Structures are given as structure tokens and as C-alpha cells.
PDB file of C-alpha atoms (C1' of nucleotides) in Angstrom:
ATOM      1  CA  MET A  17      94.035  77.454  91.477  1.00  0.00           C
ATOM      2  CA  GLN A  18      96.114  80.209  92.964  1.00  0.00           C
ATOM      3  CA  THR A  19      95.242  82.202  96.027  1.00  0.00           C
ATOM      4  CA  SER A  20      94.976  85.936  95.798  1.00  0.00           C
ATOM      5  CA  ALA A  21      98.190  87.791  96.434  1.00  0.00           C
ATOM      6  CA  LYS A  22      96.231  90.840  97.469  1.00  0.00           C
ATOM      7  CA  LEU A  23      96.739  91.265 101.167  1.00  0.00           C
ATOM      8  CA  ARG A  24      93.851  92.331 103.281  1.00  0.00           C
ATOM      9  CA  GLU A  25      94.132  93.510 106.837  1.00  0.00           C
ATOM     10  CA  SER A  26      95.436  90.568 108.827  1.00  0.00           C
ATOM     11  CA  ALA A  27      95.765  89.464 112.439  1.00  0.00           C
ATOM     12  CA  ILE A  28      98.797  87.778 114.006  1.00  0.00           C
ATOM     13  CA  LEU A  29      98.017  84.228 115.152  1.00  0.00           C
ATOM     14  CA  PRO A  30      97.941  84.040 118.982  1.00  0.00           C
ATOM     15  CA  ARG A  31      99.610  81.416 121.156  1.00  0.00           C
ATOM     16  CA  GLU A  32      96.275  79.617 121.765  1.00  0.00           C
ATOM     17  CA  PHE A  33      96.192  78.788 118.063  1.00  0.00           C
ATOM     18  CA  TYR A  34      99.276  76.585 118.482  1.00  0.00           C
ATOM     19  CA  GLY A  35      98.364  75.107 121.856  1.00  0.00           C
ATOM     20  CA  ARG A  36      96.416  72.251 120.306  1.00  0.00           C
ATOM     21  CA  ASP A  37      97.036  68.883 118.730  1.00  0.00           C
ATOM     22  CA  PRO A  38      99.455  69.332 115.766  1.00  0.00           C
ATOM     23  CA  VAL A  39      96.958  67.809 113.314  1.00  0.00           C
ATOM     24  CA  PRO A  40      94.264  70.509 113.524  1.00  0.00           C
ATOM     25  CA  VAL A  41      96.990  73.158 113.830  1.00  0.00           C
ATOM     26  CA  ALA A  42      98.570  71.946 110.568  1.00  0.00           C
ATOM     27  CA  ARG A  43      95.222  71.941 108.779  1.00  0.00           C
ATOM     28  CA  ASP A  44      94.337  75.390 110.086  1.00  0.00           C
ATOM     29  CA  LEU A  45      97.717  76.821 109.090  1.00  0.00           C
ATOM     30  CA  LEU A  46      96.995  76.166 105.418  1.00  0.00           C
ATOM     31  CA  GLY A  47      96.151  79.466 103.756  1.00  0.00           C
ATOM     32  CA  LYS A  48      97.694  81.559 106.536  1.00  0.00           C
ATOM     33  CA  LEU A  49     100.385  84.123 105.776  1.00  0.00           C
ATOM     34  CA  LEU A  50     103.990  83.708 106.877  1.00  0.00           C
ATOM     35  CA  ILE A  51     105.621  87.089 107.258  1.00  0.00           C
ATOM     36  CA  ARG A  52     109.323  87.893 107.492  1.00  0.00           C
ATOM     37  CA  ARG A  53     110.253  91.476 108.297  1.00  0.00           C
ATOM     38  CA  ILE A  54     113.642  92.656 107.110  1.00  0.00           C
ATOM     39  CA  GLY A  55     114.097  96.270 108.102  1.00  0.00           C
ATOM     40  CA  ARG A  56     111.223  98.113 106.461  1.00  0.00           C
ATOM     41  CA  LYS A  57     110.632  95.344 103.947  1.00  0.00           C
ATOM     42  CA  ARG A  58     108.192  92.487 104.286  1.00  0.00           C
ATOM     43  CA  LEU A  59     108.471  89.086 102.663  1.00  0.00           C
ATOM     44  CA  VAL A  60     105.109  87.325 102.663  1.00  0.00           C
ATOM     45  CA  GLY A  61     104.020  83.863 101.569  1.00  0.00           C
ATOM     46  CA  ARG A  62     100.818  81.883 101.914  1.00  0.00           C
ATOM     47  CA  ILE A  63     101.220  78.427 103.446  1.00  0.00           C
ATOM     48  CA  VAL A  64     100.031  75.750 101.003  1.00  0.00           C
ATOM     49  CA  GLU A  65     101.651  72.596 102.435  1.00  0.00           C
ATOM     50  CA  CYS A  66     102.642  71.422 105.906  1.00  0.00           C
ATOM     51  CA  GLU A  67     103.037  68.260 107.969  1.00  0.00           C
ATOM     52  CA  ALA A  68     102.076  67.361 111.543  1.00  0.00           C
ATOM     53  CA  TYR A  69     104.633  65.642 113.789  1.00  0.00           C
ATOM     54  CA  LEU A  70     103.509  64.187 117.086  1.00  0.00           C
ATOM     55  CA  ALA A  71     105.674  62.745 119.853  1.00  0.00           C
ATOM     56  CA  ALA A  72     104.075  59.618 121.222  1.00  0.00           C
ATOM     57  CA  ASP A  73     103.236  57.012 118.560  1.00  0.00           C
ATOM     58  CA  ASP A  74     105.120  58.928 115.854  1.00  0.00           C
ATOM     59  CA  PRO A  75     108.600  57.451 115.254  1.00  0.00           C
ATOM     60  CA  ALA A  76     109.133  59.888 112.371  1.00  0.00           C
ATOM     61  CA  ALA A  77     109.056  62.891 114.704  1.00  0.00           C
ATOM     62  CA  HIS A  78     112.225  64.471 116.066  1.00  0.00           C
ATOM     63  CA  ALA A  79     110.567  64.551 119.484  1.00  0.00           C
ATOM     64  CA  PHE A  80     109.856  60.815 119.467  1.00  0.00           C
ATOM     65  CA  SER A  81     113.120  59.706 121.057  1.00  0.00           C
ATOM     66  CA  GLY A  82     113.026  62.267 123.807  1.00  0.00           C
ATOM     67  CA  ARG A  83     114.263  65.737 124.532  1.00  0.00           C
ATOM     68  CA  THR A  84     117.752  66.736 123.332  1.00  0.00           C
ATOM     69  CA  PRO A  85     119.401  70.156 123.050  1.00  0.00           C
ATOM     70  CA  ARG A  86     118.489  70.166 119.382  1.00  0.00           C
ATOM     71  CA  ASN A  87     114.754  69.533 119.690  1.00  0.00           C
ATOM     72  CA  ALA A  88     114.125  71.240 123.037  1.00  0.00           C
ATOM     73  CA  VAL A  89     111.817  73.831 121.455  1.00  0.00           C
ATOM     74  CA  LEU A  90     109.305  71.093 120.604  1.00  0.00           C
ATOM     75  CA  PHE A  91     108.951  70.380 124.314  1.00  0.00           C
ATOM     76  CA  GLY A  92     108.506  74.020 125.301  1.00  0.00           C
ATOM     77  CA  PRO A  93     105.470  76.286 125.070  1.00  0.00           C
ATOM     78  CA  PRO A  94     103.536  76.467 121.779  1.00  0.00           C
ATOM     79  CA  GLY A  95     104.107  79.070 119.095  1.00  0.00           C
ATOM     80  CA  TYR A  96     107.909  78.986 118.935  1.00  0.00           C
ATOM     81  CA  ALA A  97     110.093  78.325 115.882  1.00  0.00           C
ATOM     82  CA  TYR A  98     111.984  75.028 115.719  1.00  0.00           C
ATOM     83  CA  VAL A  99     114.615  75.329 112.990  1.00  0.00           C
ATOM     84  CA  TYR A 100     116.964  72.459 112.228  1.00  0.00           C
ATOM     85  CA  PHE A 101     119.763  71.879 109.728  1.00  0.00           C
ATOM     86  CA  ILE A 102     119.492  68.819 107.517  1.00  0.00           C
ATOM     87  CA  TYR A 103     121.647  67.003 104.954  1.00  0.00           C
ATOM     88  CA  GLY A 104     124.457  69.483 105.435  1.00  0.00           C
ATOM     89  CA  ASN A 105     122.614  71.929 103.194  1.00  0.00           C
ATOM     90  CA  HIS A 106     119.175  72.967 104.306  1.00  0.00           C
ATOM     91  CA  TYR A 107     117.201  74.531 107.116  1.00  0.00           C
ATOM     92  CA  CYS A 108     113.622  73.471 107.858  1.00  0.00           C
ATOM     93  CA  LEU A 109     111.081  75.556 109.751  1.00  0.00           C
ATOM     94  CA  ASN A 110     108.615  74.126 112.270  1.00  0.00           C
ATOM     95  CA  VAL A 111     106.382  75.668 114.887  1.00  0.00           C
ATOM     96  CA  SER A 112     105.969  74.044 118.299  1.00  0.00           C
ATOM     97  CA  CYS A 113     102.461  72.787 119.103  1.00  0.00           C
ATOM     98  CA  THR A 114     102.345  71.532 122.633  1.00  0.00           C
ATOM     99  CA  LYS A 115      99.172  70.423 124.329  1.00  0.00           C
ATOM    100  CA  ASP A 116      99.021  69.156 127.902  1.00  0.00           C
ATOM    101  CA  GLY A 117     102.815  68.944 127.985  1.00  0.00           C
ATOM    102  CA  GLU A 118     102.945  66.627 124.963  1.00  0.00           C
ATOM    103  CA  ALA A 119     105.644  67.642 122.471  1.00  0.00           C
ATOM    104  CA  GLY A 120     104.656  68.251 118.871  1.00  0.00           C
ATOM    105  CA  GLY A 121     105.143  70.470 115.888  1.00  0.00           C
ATOM    106  CA  VAL A 122     104.208  71.384 112.354  1.00  0.00           C
ATOM    107  CA  LEU A 123     106.772  71.374 109.521  1.00  0.00           C
ATOM    108  CA  PHE A 124     106.230  73.891 106.738  1.00  0.00           C
ATOM    109  CA  ARG A 125     106.917  72.411 103.321  1.00  0.00           C
ATOM    110  CA  ALA A 126     105.767  74.999 100.802  1.00  0.00           C
ATOM    111  CA  MET A 127     104.285  78.442 100.411  1.00  0.00           C
ATOM    112  CA  GLU A 128     102.965  80.604  97.623  1.00  0.00           C
ATOM    113  CA  PRO A 129     104.988  83.821  97.372  1.00  0.00           C
ATOM    114  CA  ALA A 130     102.770  86.866  97.856  1.00  0.00           C
ATOM    115  CA  LEU A 131     104.899  89.923  98.625  1.00  0.00           C
ATOM    116  CA  GLY A 132     108.614  90.598  98.195  1.00  0.00           C
ATOM    117  CA  ILE A 133     108.799  87.948  95.497  1.00  0.00           C
ATOM    118  CA  GLU A 134     111.838  89.496  93.856  1.00  0.00           C
ATOM    119  CA  ASP A 135     113.781  89.467  97.137  1.00  0.00           C
ATOM    120  CA  MET A 136     112.808  85.858  97.781  1.00  0.00           C
ATOM    121  CA  ALA A 137     113.942  84.824  94.315  1.00  0.00           C
ATOM    122  CA  LYS A 138     117.229  86.621  94.874  1.00  0.00           C
ATOM    123  CA  ALA A 139     117.741  84.838  98.189  1.00  0.00           C
ATOM    124  CA  ARG A 140     117.365  81.602  96.249  1.00  0.00           C
ATOM    125  CA  GLY A 141     119.925  82.646  93.667  1.00  0.00           C
ATOM    126  CA  LEU A 142     117.243  83.158  91.020  1.00  0.00           C
ATOM    127  CA  GLU A 143     116.329  86.118  88.851  1.00  0.00           C
ATOM    128  CA  LEU A 144     112.605  86.883  88.937  1.00  0.00           C
ATOM    129  CA  SER A 145     112.705  88.214  85.373  1.00  0.00           C
ATOM    130  CA  GLU A 146     113.829  84.787  84.209  1.00  0.00           C
ATOM    131  CA  LEU A 147     111.011  82.951  85.967  1.00  0.00           C
ATOM    132  CA  ASN A 148     108.343  83.041  83.286  1.00  0.00           C
ATOM    133  CA  SER A 149     106.082  80.096  84.057  1.00  0.00           C
ATOM    134  CA  PRO A 150     104.319  78.802  87.175  1.00  0.00           C
ATOM    135  CA  SER A 151     106.561  75.742  87.085  1.00  0.00           C
ATOM    136  CA  GLN A 152     109.608  78.025  87.326  1.00  0.00           C
ATOM    137  CA  LEU A 153     108.093  80.231  90.026  1.00  0.00           C
ATOM    138  CA  ARG A 154     107.661  77.106  92.129  1.00  0.00           C
ATOM    139  CA  LEU A 155     111.440  76.981  92.462  1.00  0.00           C
ATOM    140  CA  ILE A 156     111.262  79.894  94.919  1.00  0.00           C
ATOM    141  CA  SER A 157     109.454  78.193  97.787  1.00  0.00           C
ATOM    142  CA  SER A 158     108.188  74.670  96.950  1.00  0.00           C
ATOM    143  CA  GLY A 159     109.982  72.533  99.511  1.00  0.00           C
ATOM    144  CA  PRO A 160     111.042  73.085 103.120  1.00  0.00           C
ATOM    145  CA  GLY A 161     114.658  73.903 102.269  1.00  0.00           C
ATOM    146  CA  ARG A 162     113.685  76.264  99.467  1.00  0.00           C
ATOM    147  CA  MET A 163     111.115  78.043 101.615  1.00  0.00           C
ATOM    148  CA  SER A 164     113.603  78.631 104.393  1.00  0.00           C
ATOM    149  CA  GLU A 165     116.225  79.909 101.981  1.00  0.00           C
ATOM    150  CA  ALA A 166     113.723  82.300 100.340  1.00  0.00           C
ATOM    151  CA  LEU A 167     112.938  83.841 103.739  1.00  0.00           C
ATOM    152  CA  GLY A 168     116.505  83.764 105.046  1.00  0.00           C
ATOM    153  CA  ILE A 169     115.573  81.391 107.864  1.00  0.00           C
ATOM    154  CA  THR A 170     118.508  79.847 109.750  1.00  0.00           C
ATOM    155  CA  ARG A 171     118.906  78.046 113.030  1.00  0.00           C
ATOM    156  CA  GLU A 172     121.229  80.718 114.384  1.00  0.00           C
ATOM    157  CA  ARG A 173     118.806  83.510 113.578  1.00  0.00           C
ATOM    158  CA  ASP A 174     115.384  81.994 114.134  1.00  0.00           C
ATOM    159  CA  ASN A 175     115.437  78.883 116.324  1.00  0.00           C
ATOM    160  CA  ALA A 176     113.369  79.320 119.506  1.00  0.00           C
ATOM    161  CA  LYS A 177     111.925  82.595 118.217  1.00  0.00           C
ATOM    162  CA  ASP A 178     108.464  83.539 119.483  1.00  0.00           C
ATOM    163  CA  LEU A 179     106.185  83.522 116.425  1.00  0.00           C
ATOM    164  CA  THR A 180     103.248  85.089 118.257  1.00  0.00           C
ATOM    165  CA  SER A 181     104.910  88.345 119.226  1.00  0.00           C
ATOM    166  CA  SER A 182     104.225  91.509 117.261  1.00  0.00           C
ATOM    167  CA  ARG A 183     107.849  92.449 117.930  1.00  0.00           C
ATOM    168  CA  SER A 184     109.084  89.332 116.157  1.00  0.00           C
ATOM    169  CA  ASP A 185     110.474  89.596 112.618  1.00  0.00           C
ATOM    170  CA  LEU A 186     108.868  86.228 111.813  1.00  0.00           C
ATOM    171  CA  TYR A 187     105.207  85.452 112.452  1.00  0.00           C
ATOM    172  CA  PHE A 188     101.987  84.074 111.013  1.00  0.00           C
ATOM    173  CA  SER A 189      98.823  85.998 110.338  1.00  0.00           C
ATOM    174  CA  ASP A 190      95.286  85.391 109.149  1.00  0.00           C
ATOM    175  CA  ASP A 191      93.897  87.588 106.397  1.00  0.00           C
ATOM    176  CA  GLY A 192      90.605  85.709 106.218  1.00  0.00           C
ATOM    177  CA  TYR A 193      91.524  83.458 103.305  1.00  0.00           C
ATOM    178  CA  ARG A 194      90.153  79.918 103.622  1.00  0.00           C
ATOM    179  CA  PRO A 195      91.211  77.050 101.326  1.00  0.00           C
ATOM    180  CA  GLU A 196      88.355  75.496  99.359  1.00  0.00           C
ATOM    181  CA  ARG A 197      89.639  71.964  99.773  1.00  0.00           C
ATOM    182  CA  ILE A 198      92.395  70.389 101.868  1.00  0.00           C
ATOM    183  CA  VAL A 199      94.025  67.062 100.987  1.00  0.00           C
ATOM    184  CA  ALA A 200      95.747  64.747 103.501  1.00  0.00           C
ATOM    185  CA  THR A 201      98.515  62.429 102.248  1.00  0.00           C
ATOM    186  CA  PRO A 202     101.454  60.507 103.749  1.00  0.00           C
ATOM    187  CA  ARG A 203     104.436  62.635 104.742  1.00  0.00           C
ATOM    188  CA  ILE A 204     107.473  63.044 102.508  1.00  0.00           C
ATOM    189  CA  GLY A 205     111.123  62.137 103.033  1.00  0.00           C
ATOM    190  CA  ILE A 206     110.690  59.990 106.120  1.00  0.00           C
ATOM    191  CA  THR A 207     111.472  56.305 106.664  1.00  0.00           C
ATOM    192  CA  LYS A 208     109.326  55.638 109.737  1.00  0.00           C
ATOM    193  CA  ALA A 209     105.544  55.870 110.131  1.00  0.00           C
ATOM    194  CA  VAL A 210     105.374  56.450 106.389  1.00  0.00           C
ATOM    195  CA  ASP A 211     101.709  55.519 106.153  1.00  0.00           C
ATOM    196  CA  LYS A 212     100.202  58.154 108.439  1.00  0.00           C
ATOM    197  CA  PRO A 213      98.271  60.777 106.401  1.00  0.00           C
ATOM    198  CA  LEU A 214      99.722  63.761 108.241  1.00  0.00           C
ATOM    199  CA  ARG A 215     100.767  65.904 105.273  1.00  0.00           C
ATOM    200  CA  PHE A 216      98.218  68.543 104.397  1.00  0.00           C
ATOM    201  CA  THR A 217      98.047  70.541 101.174  1.00  0.00           C
ATOM    202  CA  ILE A 218      95.694  73.015  99.538  1.00  0.00           C
ATOM    203  CA  ALA A 219      94.139  70.985  96.739  1.00  0.00           C
ATOM    204  CA  GLY A 220      95.271  72.043  93.294  1.00  0.00           C
ATOM    205  CA  ASN A 221      97.660  74.745  94.430  1.00  0.00           C
ATOM    206  CA  PRO A 222     100.636  74.885  92.030  1.00  0.00           C
ATOM    207  CA  TYR A 223     103.124  75.737  94.769  1.00  0.00           C
ATOM    208  CA  VAL A 224     102.730  72.446  96.633  1.00  0.00           C
ATOM    209  CA  SER A 225     106.050  70.546  96.550  1.00  0.00           C
ATOM    210  CA  GLY A 226     106.624  67.204  94.894  1.00  0.00           C
ATOM    211  CA  LYS A 227     105.017  65.986  91.704  1.00  0.00           C
ATOM    212  CA  ARG A 228     102.433  68.276  90.219  1.00  0.00           C
ATOM    213  CA  THR A 229      98.962  66.841  90.166  1.00  0.00           C
ATOM    214  CA  THR A 230      97.292  69.564  88.142  1.00  0.00           C
TER     215      THR A 230
ATOM    216  C1'  DG B  23     110.084  63.385  82.351  1.00  0.00           C
ATOM    217  C1'  DA B  24     112.018  59.972  85.506  1.00  0.00           C
ATOM    218  C1'  DG B  25     115.430  58.154  88.308  1.00  0.00           C
ATOM    219  C1'  DG B  26     119.815  58.044  90.685  1.00  0.00           C
ATOM    220  C1'  DA B  27     123.562  59.797  93.175  1.00  0.00           C
ATOM    221  C1'  DG B  28     126.449  63.356  95.282  1.00  0.00           C
ATOM    222  C1'  DA B  29     126.866  67.299  98.253  1.00  0.00           C
ATOM    223  C1'  DT B  30     127.825  68.364 103.050  1.00  0.00           C
ATOM    224  C1'  DC B  31     127.631  68.850 108.222  1.00  0.00           C
ATOM    225  C1'  DG B  32     125.085  68.904 112.687  1.00  0.00           C
ATOM    226  C1'  DT B  33     123.390  65.625 115.830  1.00  0.00           C
ATOM    227  C1'  DC B  34     123.152  61.516 118.275  1.00  0.00           C
ATOM    228  C1'  DT B  35     124.824  56.793 119.462  1.00  0.00           C
TER     229       DT B  35
ATOM    230  C1'  DG C  26     130.788  56.773 112.599  1.00  0.00           C
ATOM    231  C1'  DA C  27     126.232  56.699 110.615  1.00  0.00           C
ATOM    232  C1'  DC C  28     122.390  59.039 109.237  1.00  0.00           C
ATOM    233  C1'  DG C  29     119.040  62.529 107.941  1.00  0.00           C
ATOM    234  C1'  DA C  30     111.430  65.836 107.864  1.00  0.00           C
ATOM    235  C1'  DT C  31     116.496  68.019 100.989  1.00  0.00           C
ATOM    236  C1'  DC C  32     117.982  69.943  96.669  1.00  0.00           C
ATOM    237  C1'  DT C  33     120.344  69.931  92.413  1.00  0.00           C
ATOM    238  C1'  DC C  34     122.609  68.130  88.684  1.00  0.00           C
ATOM    239  C1'  DC C  35     123.390  64.580  85.514  1.00  0.00           C
ATOM    240  C1'  DT C  36     122.160  60.637  82.706  1.00  0.00           C
ATOM    241  C1'  DC C  37     118.995  57.775  80.420  1.00  0.00           C
ATOM    242  C1'  DT C  38     114.820  57.057  77.953  1.00  0.00           C
TER     243       DT C  38
END
DNA sequence: GAGGAGATCGTCT
DNA sequence: GACGATCTCCTCT
């Protein structure tokens, strides 16, 4: 089941949206649009997979062992981008979700390309004309590193960016789409707190990362 | 299709 | 100096 790529009028998500516990924020972010503006162009994807990271009681979270220069954004106000570099190769995008001073965030793991698909493919070193099947199209943005590369997200450019400002070139919006069914599973790629079901996906969506279940 | 290992570097101890 | 919220390529079946 694919979501419609037709974009209706949409509203930028306000800071209050992120000023809650990361779990409901992660669930509610599924189906929202992530928009990157590059000059007059827009790259748009629909979020289909994300993970919640808490601070207290969550050893897998970057914020767990306290504030450092790297993770400072997670301790700041909600609605800001936390971008980090991992494995010497990849950038991962999070948004800060802080409630009552408690650090937290949501990691974005996959999106369904909606607009500017050719530019996203190019950014990934792929040729759209050669991507003929859904399983090949997944290569554009199924995985946190792939998603960031498709949208040109880097730490230098986007870390600590306000994602709720209409002046920002990176933000989330709501076009009214609501997923039919959301699935919660354990998070991927971590070695601590591996059993917590804090990864959320849109059931059946082909752009979810990892093994295909459909 | 599944599984394993290398790449590669910022961050923290 | 070790490790990591990953991806890709290669080998084996």
C-alpha cells in the first residue's frame, strides 16, 4: 500500500507538536511530509518509519549519558534538527522532542519519495530511469543514511536548524494524510535496550527499511 | 536471498 | 583507542 503522492494544501507542524513525549510524537509523525527547499525546488517525502529515543531509562539514546557538545540539541527546545555523523559514512536526522526539560528525540529511518524524486535519486548516485521496480525505488530513501543523502542533509548544514519556521529550508508539514495502521517493533541497529518497541512504521508500506514484509 | 565484513571518521573515554 | 541509531559489496547457497 502506497500513499498518494498528490500533495494537498499542507500546514507546517508547530513547535507544540514536538513538545511532547517522543513516543506519541514519533507515531504522529508517520504520514507527515518532510520538505527540503533548494532554491525554487522542493524535495518532498512522506515519513513511513521512525524511532523514539528517550533520555531516562533508555540506554540506547544519545542523550542517555548526559549532555555533550554533540547531542546538545536534544536537550534544547523542541522542534530542532539533531543531525549526527555515524560509521564514518552517514548522516542521520532526528528532531528534538523535549517535555518538561527531559531530553528526547525522534530518528527518521525511511520516507516515501513524493516530489523531486529525480533529484533525490541523483543525490544518491542513482538514475531514476533505471529504477523500474518498487524494490529499486526503495534504494532512494529506505534507511536513515539513505534518506539524509537523498535530501542533502548534513551536520554542517542542518544541525540545530529550527524545523518549525516557515523561513527554514527543512520542515515538516501535515497534508491531512493519516496512516491506516501503525506497527510498533524493536528499534534497529542498537545494542542496548533492544527490546523496547519504539520503532514505528506504516503497516505494509514498501518504503519501510529492513526486510520487506509484503 | 542471506550473511558477513569492510569502509571510514567524529565523538567520547 | 574503541566504538557506533549504516550502507554496500562480495561470497555462498
